[in-house]
Amino acid sequence: MELITKSEWDPVLWERMEPVYHEGFPPHGRKPVRVIRNAVERGGGYLHAGVDEGEVAAMALTGRLEEIRALLIDYIAVAEAVRSQGMGRRFLDALKAWGQAQGLEGIVIEIECEENAVNRRRASFWEKNGFQLVRDYVHQYIWVPEPFQAMVYAFDSSAKLLQRDGASLFRQMGGFHARAYRVPKGERE
C-alpha cells in the first residue's frame, strides 16, 4: 500500500477519497467538503490516502497537535470492499510511520464510548494496534449526543503523551477543531 499525504487541498485526490469517506461515515457524521477543505487549507489538516492496486482503499483526515507533539486522527475509514483484510492495520501502520518521521511523539484519537457492540469492536481495533484508552475523562460535545474518550499511541514508551490526562487531550483536540473547521462567514452556505 502506498500512503499519499497532502498538506494542501487536492481536489483530484479528494475526489478519489470521497467514496471511502462516504462509506465510512453516515450522513449525520460527515463534515461538508467545504469544511474539510478549510481544515486542510487554513487549519493545518492533512489528507491521507492509502492506495492499493491503484485505488484508494483507505482515507484519513489528520491534524498536528503542536503543543503535545501528536498527530490527531480526526477521520479514518477503509473501503468496504477491503475491510477485514488487514487494510486498516496497514494504513494505520503507514500513518504511524509518517507521524514518527514528522518528529511527533505519537497519535491521539477520540472514540465513542457508549457501551454497544459497534463501539466495542472499534475500541478493540485500536487496542490491538497499540492504542491505550485514557480512562480518566469522558468528553461530552454539545452538538452530538454520544460521549467520547481519548486513546493514545506513543512512538516511545517514555513519551510525555502517555502521561497526559483526558481533559487536556480534549482541549488540544478542541483547539485543532476550532482552527480547522471554522469556515469564514463569506464562505458559508
mmCIF file of C-alpha atoms in Angstrom:
data_model
loop_
_atom_site.group_PDB
_atom_site.id
_atom_site.type_symbol
_atom_site.label_atom_id
_atom_site.label_comp_id
_atom_site.label_asym_id
_atom_site.label_seq_id
_atom_site.Cartn_x
_atom_site.Cartn_y
_atom_site.Cartn_z
ATOM 1 C CA MET A 1 0.000 0.000 0.000
ATOM 2 C CA GLU A 2 1.203 3.486 -0.880
ATOM 3 C CA LEU A 3 0.490 6.372 1.509
ATOM 4 C CA ILE A 4 -0.237 9.696 -0.179
ATOM 5 C CA THR A 5 -0.240 12.695 2.166
ATOM 6 C CA LYS A 6 -1.232 16.231 1.201
ATOM 7 C CA SER A 7 -0.937 19.344 3.339
ATOM 8 C CA GLU A 8 -2.702 21.405 0.676
ATOM 9 C CA TRP A 9 -6.173 20.847 -0.726
ATOM 10 C CA ASP A 10 -6.044 18.481 -3.680
ATOM 11 C CA PRO A 11 -9.475 18.231 -5.349
ATOM 12 C CA VAL A 12 -8.385 15.337 -7.581
ATOM 13 C CA LEU A 13 -7.183 13.288 -4.610
ATOM 14 C CA TRP A 14 -10.295 14.208 -2.600
ATOM 15 C CA GLU A 15 -12.499 13.004 -5.464
ATOM 16 C CA ARG A 16 -10.775 9.610 -5.178
ATOM 17 C CA MET A 17 -11.012 9.607 -1.347
ATOM 18 C CA GLU A 18 -14.591 10.807 -1.005
ATOM 19 C CA PRO A 19 -16.324 7.465 -1.759
ATOM 20 C CA VAL A 20 -14.352 5.845 1.092
ATOM 21 C CA TYR A 21 -15.283 8.777 3.357
ATOM 22 C CA HIS A 22 -18.971 8.269 2.496
ATOM 23 C CA GLU A 23 -18.752 4.512 3.103
ATOM 24 C CA GLY A 24 -17.118 5.088 6.470
ATOM 25 C CA PHE A 25 -19.411 7.736 7.910
ATOM 26 C CA PRO A 26 -23.185 8.152 7.870
ATOM 27 C CA PRO A 27 -24.516 11.483 6.546
ATOM 28 C CA HIS A 28 -25.000 12.918 10.054
ATOM 29 C CA GLY A 29 -21.383 12.053 10.912
ATOM 30 C CA ARG A 30 -19.763 13.709 7.890
ATOM 31 C CA LYS A 31 -18.464 17.218 7.620
ATOM 32 C CA PRO A 32 -19.282 19.090 4.398
ATOM 33 C CA VAL A 33 -16.495 19.122 1.810
ATOM 34 C CA ARG A 34 -16.001 22.898 2.175
ATOM 35 C CA VAL A 35 -15.301 22.376 5.890
ATOM 36 C CA ILE A 36 -12.783 19.602 5.186
ATOM 37 C CA ARG A 37 -11.156 21.760 2.515
ATOM 38 C CA ASN A 38 -10.897 24.604 5.047
ATOM 39 C CA ALA A 39 -9.264 22.235 7.553
ATOM 40 C CA VAL A 40 -6.514 21.476 5.052
ATOM 41 C CA GLU A 41 -6.161 24.978 3.585
ATOM 42 C CA ARG A 42 -6.274 27.014 6.805
ATOM 43 C CA GLY A 43 -6.367 24.696 9.778
ATOM 44 C CA GLY A 44 -3.203 22.652 9.471
ATOM 45 C CA GLY A 45 -5.013 19.488 8.440
ATOM 46 C CA TYR A 46 -3.697 16.710 6.222
ATOM 47 C CA LEU A 47 -5.382 14.437 3.717
ATOM 48 C CA HIS A 48 -4.027 10.879 3.698
ATOM 49 C CA ALA A 49 -4.951 8.243 1.137
ATOM 50 C CA GLY A 50 -3.935 4.600 1.314
ATOM 51 C CA VAL A 51 -3.696 3.458 -2.288
ATOM 52 C CA ASP A 52 -3.721 -0.251 -3.059
ATOM 53 C CA GLU A 53 -3.571 -1.556 -6.625
ATOM 54 C CA GLY A 54 -4.248 1.948 -7.952
ATOM 55 C CA GLU A 55 -7.412 2.501 -5.890
ATOM 56 C CA VAL A 56 -7.947 4.485 -2.702
ATOM 57 C CA ALA A 57 -8.557 1.763 -0.133
ATOM 58 C CA ALA A 58 -8.357 3.928 2.997
ATOM 59 C CA MET A 59 -8.502 7.601 3.894
ATOM 60 C CA ALA A 60 -7.832 9.838 6.859
ATOM 61 C CA LEU A 61 -8.065 13.467 7.829
ATOM 62 C CA THR A 62 -5.499 14.358 10.468
ATOM 63 C CA GLY A 63 -4.019 17.378 12.179
ATOM 64 C CA ARG A 64 -0.981 18.203 14.258
ATOM 65 C CA LEU A 65 -1.445 18.949 17.934
ATOM 66 C CA GLU A 66 1.729 21.036 18.162
ATOM 67 C CA GLU A 67 1.697 21.690 21.903
ATOM 68 C CA ILE A 68 1.793 17.976 22.700
ATOM 69 C CA ARG A 69 3.659 16.903 19.543
ATOM 70 C CA ALA A 70 0.982 14.451 18.468
ATOM 71 C CA LEU A 71 -0.974 13.604 15.354
ATOM 72 C CA LEU A 72 -4.749 13.705 15.734
ATOM 73 C CA ILE A 73 -6.583 11.223 13.531
ATOM 74 C CA ASP A 74 -9.888 13.024 13.169
ATOM 75 C CA TYR A 75 -11.472 10.845 10.469
ATOM 76 C CA ILE A 76 -10.287 7.466 9.238
ATOM 77 C CA ALA A 77 -12.106 4.966 7.027
ATOM 78 C CA VAL A 78 -11.409 1.855 4.978
ATOM 79 C CA ALA A 79 -13.268 0.994 1.772
ATOM 80 C CA GLU A 80 -15.995 -1.588 2.365
ATOM 81 C CA ALA A 81 -14.573 -3.876 -0.336
ATOM 82 C CA VAL A 82 -11.290 -4.358 1.562
ATOM 83 C CA ARG A 83 -12.457 -4.366 5.181
ATOM 84 C CA SER A 84 -11.462 -7.302 7.413
ATOM 85 C CA GLN A 85 -8.426 -7.967 5.210
ATOM 86 C CA GLY A 86 -5.806 -6.110 7.272
ATOM 87 C CA MET A 87 -6.068 -2.893 5.267
ATOM 88 C CA GLY A 88 -6.950 -0.802 8.339
ATOM 89 C CA ARG A 89 -3.887 -2.075 10.186
ATOM 90 C CA ARG A 90 -1.602 -1.480 7.188
ATOM 91 C CA PHE A 91 -2.982 2.030 6.714
ATOM 92 C CA LEU A 92 -2.615 2.802 10.413
ATOM 93 C CA ASP A 93 0.969 1.473 10.333
ATOM 94 C CA ALA A 94 1.689 3.849 7.434
ATOM 95 C CA LEU A 95 0.197 6.771 9.405
ATOM 96 C CA LYS A 96 2.304 5.812 12.436
ATOM 97 C CA ALA A 97 5.461 5.785 10.300
ATOM 98 C CA TRP A 98 4.538 9.136 8.759
ATOM 99 C CA GLY A 99 3.875 10.712 12.176
ATOM 100 C CA GLN A 100 7.128 9.401 13.570
ATOM 101 C CA ALA A 101 9.023 10.760 10.542
ATOM 102 C CA GLN A 102 7.455 14.167 11.309
ATOM 103 C CA GLY A 103 9.140 14.132 14.727
ATOM 104 C CA LEU A 104 5.916 13.654 16.671
ATOM 105 C CA GLU A 105 5.601 11.710 19.940
ATOM 106 C CA GLY A 106 2.526 9.743 18.974
ATOM 107 C CA ILE A 107 -1.085 9.695 17.848
ATOM 108 C CA VAL A 108 -4.309 10.760 19.554
ATOM 109 C CA ILE A 109 -7.813 9.661 18.601
ATOM 110 C CA GLU A 110 -11.249 10.065 20.112
ATOM 111 C CA ILE A 111 -13.708 7.196 20.218
ATOM 112 C CA GLU A 112 -17.374 6.981 21.061
ATOM 113 C CA CYS A 113 -17.629 5.310 24.439
ATOM 114 C CA GLU A 114 -21.300 4.397 24.753
ATOM 115 C CA GLU A 115 -21.438 0.705 25.584
ATOM 116 C CA ASN A 116 -22.523 -1.188 22.450
ATOM 117 C CA ALA A 117 -21.150 -3.833 20.080
ATOM 118 C CA VAL A 118 -20.029 -1.389 17.373
ATOM 119 C CA ASN A 119 -18.076 0.780 19.811
ATOM 120 C CA ARG A 120 -16.513 -2.292 21.459
ATOM 121 C CA ARG A 121 -15.363 -3.536 18.037
ATOM 122 C CA ARG A 122 -13.843 -0.142 17.192
ATOM 123 C CA ALA A 123 -12.075 0.137 20.559
ATOM 124 C CA SER A 124 -10.751 -3.403 20.099
ATOM 125 C CA PHE A 125 -9.228 -2.445 16.726
ATOM 126 C CA TRP A 126 -7.359 0.461 18.289
ATOM 127 C CA GLU A 127 -6.216 -1.581 21.292
ATOM 128 C CA LYS A 128 -4.927 -4.379 19.019
ATOM 129 C CA ASN A 129 -2.900 -1.705 17.252
ATOM 130 C CA GLY A 130 -1.226 -0.457 20.425
ATOM 131 C CA PHE A 131 -3.510 2.392 21.486
ATOM 132 C CA GLN A 132 -4.265 2.927 25.167
ATOM 133 C CA LEU A 133 -7.581 4.227 26.455
ATOM 134 C CA VAL A 134 -7.336 7.350 28.610
ATOM 135 C CA ARG A 135 -9.865 6.362 31.249
ATOM 136 C CA ASP A 136 -9.859 9.428 33.490
ATOM 137 C CA TYR A 137 -12.184 11.612 31.409
ATOM 138 C CA VAL A 138 -15.324 11.302 29.292
ATOM 139 C CA HIS A 139 -15.987 14.230 26.957
ATOM 140 C CA GLN A 140 -19.474 15.334 26.005
ATOM 141 C CA TYR A 141 -19.729 17.581 22.963
ATOM 142 C CA ILE A 142 -22.707 19.930 22.869
ATOM 143 C CA TRP A 143 -23.560 19.126 19.241
ATOM 144 C CA VAL A 144 -23.536 15.310 19.321
ATOM 145 C CA PRO A 145 -25.279 13.047 21.832
ATOM 146 C CA GLU A 146 -22.530 10.415 22.141
ATOM 147 C CA PRO A 147 -19.835 10.668 24.829
ATOM 148 C CA PHE A 148 -16.184 10.290 23.766
ATOM 149 C CA GLN A 149 -12.900 9.206 25.296
ATOM 150 C CA ALA A 150 -9.350 9.675 24.084
ATOM 151 C CA MET A 151 -6.939 6.934 23.102
ATOM 152 C CA VAL A 152 -3.207 7.447 22.617
ATOM 153 C CA TYR A 153 -0.390 5.665 20.857
ATOM 154 C CA ALA A 154 3.162 6.708 21.743
ATOM 155 C CA PHE A 155 6.094 6.055 19.429
ATOM 156 C CA ASP A 156 8.321 5.662 22.508
ATOM 157 C CA SER A 157 7.308 4.285 25.901
ATOM 158 C CA SER A 158 8.863 7.317 27.621
ATOM 159 C CA ALA A 159 6.787 9.829 25.626
ATOM 160 C CA LYS A 160 5.095 12.539 27.679
ATOM 161 C CA LEU A 161 1.977 11.847 25.634
ATOM 162 C CA LEU A 162 1.336 8.766 27.773
ATOM 163 C CA GLN A 163 1.142 10.931 30.909
ATOM 164 C CA ARG A 164 -1.498 13.341 29.574
ATOM 165 C CA ASP A 165 -4.920 13.376 31.167
ATOM 166 C CA GLY A 166 -8.082 13.090 29.094
ATOM 167 C CA ALA A 167 -9.301 16.641 29.731
ATOM 168 C CA SER A 168 -6.042 18.162 28.446
ATOM 169 C CA LEU A 169 -6.115 15.903 25.375
ATOM 170 C CA PHE A 170 -9.649 17.058 24.546
ATOM 171 C CA ARG A 171 -8.575 20.707 24.996
ATOM 172 C CA GLN A 172 -5.841 20.081 22.417
ATOM 173 C CA MET A 173 -8.278 18.356 20.055
ATOM 174 C CA GLY A 174 -10.761 21.193 20.559
ATOM 175 C CA GLY A 175 -8.099 23.708 19.579
ATOM 176 C CA PHE A 176 -7.468 21.850 16.338
ATOM 177 C CA HIS A 177 -11.204 21.568 15.642
ATOM 178 C CA ALA A 178 -11.671 25.314 16.215
ATOM 179 C CA ARG A 179 -8.853 26.181 13.774
ATOM 180 C CA ALA A 180 -9.639 23.527 11.237
ATOM 181 C CA TYR A 181 -13.389 23.540 10.933
ATOM 182 C CA ARG A 182 -14.278 27.180 11.316
ATOM 183 C CA VAL A 183 -15.408 28.338 7.883
ATOM 184 C CA PRO A 184 -15.174 32.109 7.302
ATOM 185 C CA LYS A 185 -18.602 33.796 7.164
ATOM 186 C CA GLY A 186 -18.298 34.704 3.489
ATOM 187 C CA GLU A 187 -17.784 31.033 2.575
ATOM 188 C CA ARG A 188 -20.730 29.548 4.475
ATOM 189 C CA GLU A 189 -23.708 28.217 2.569
#
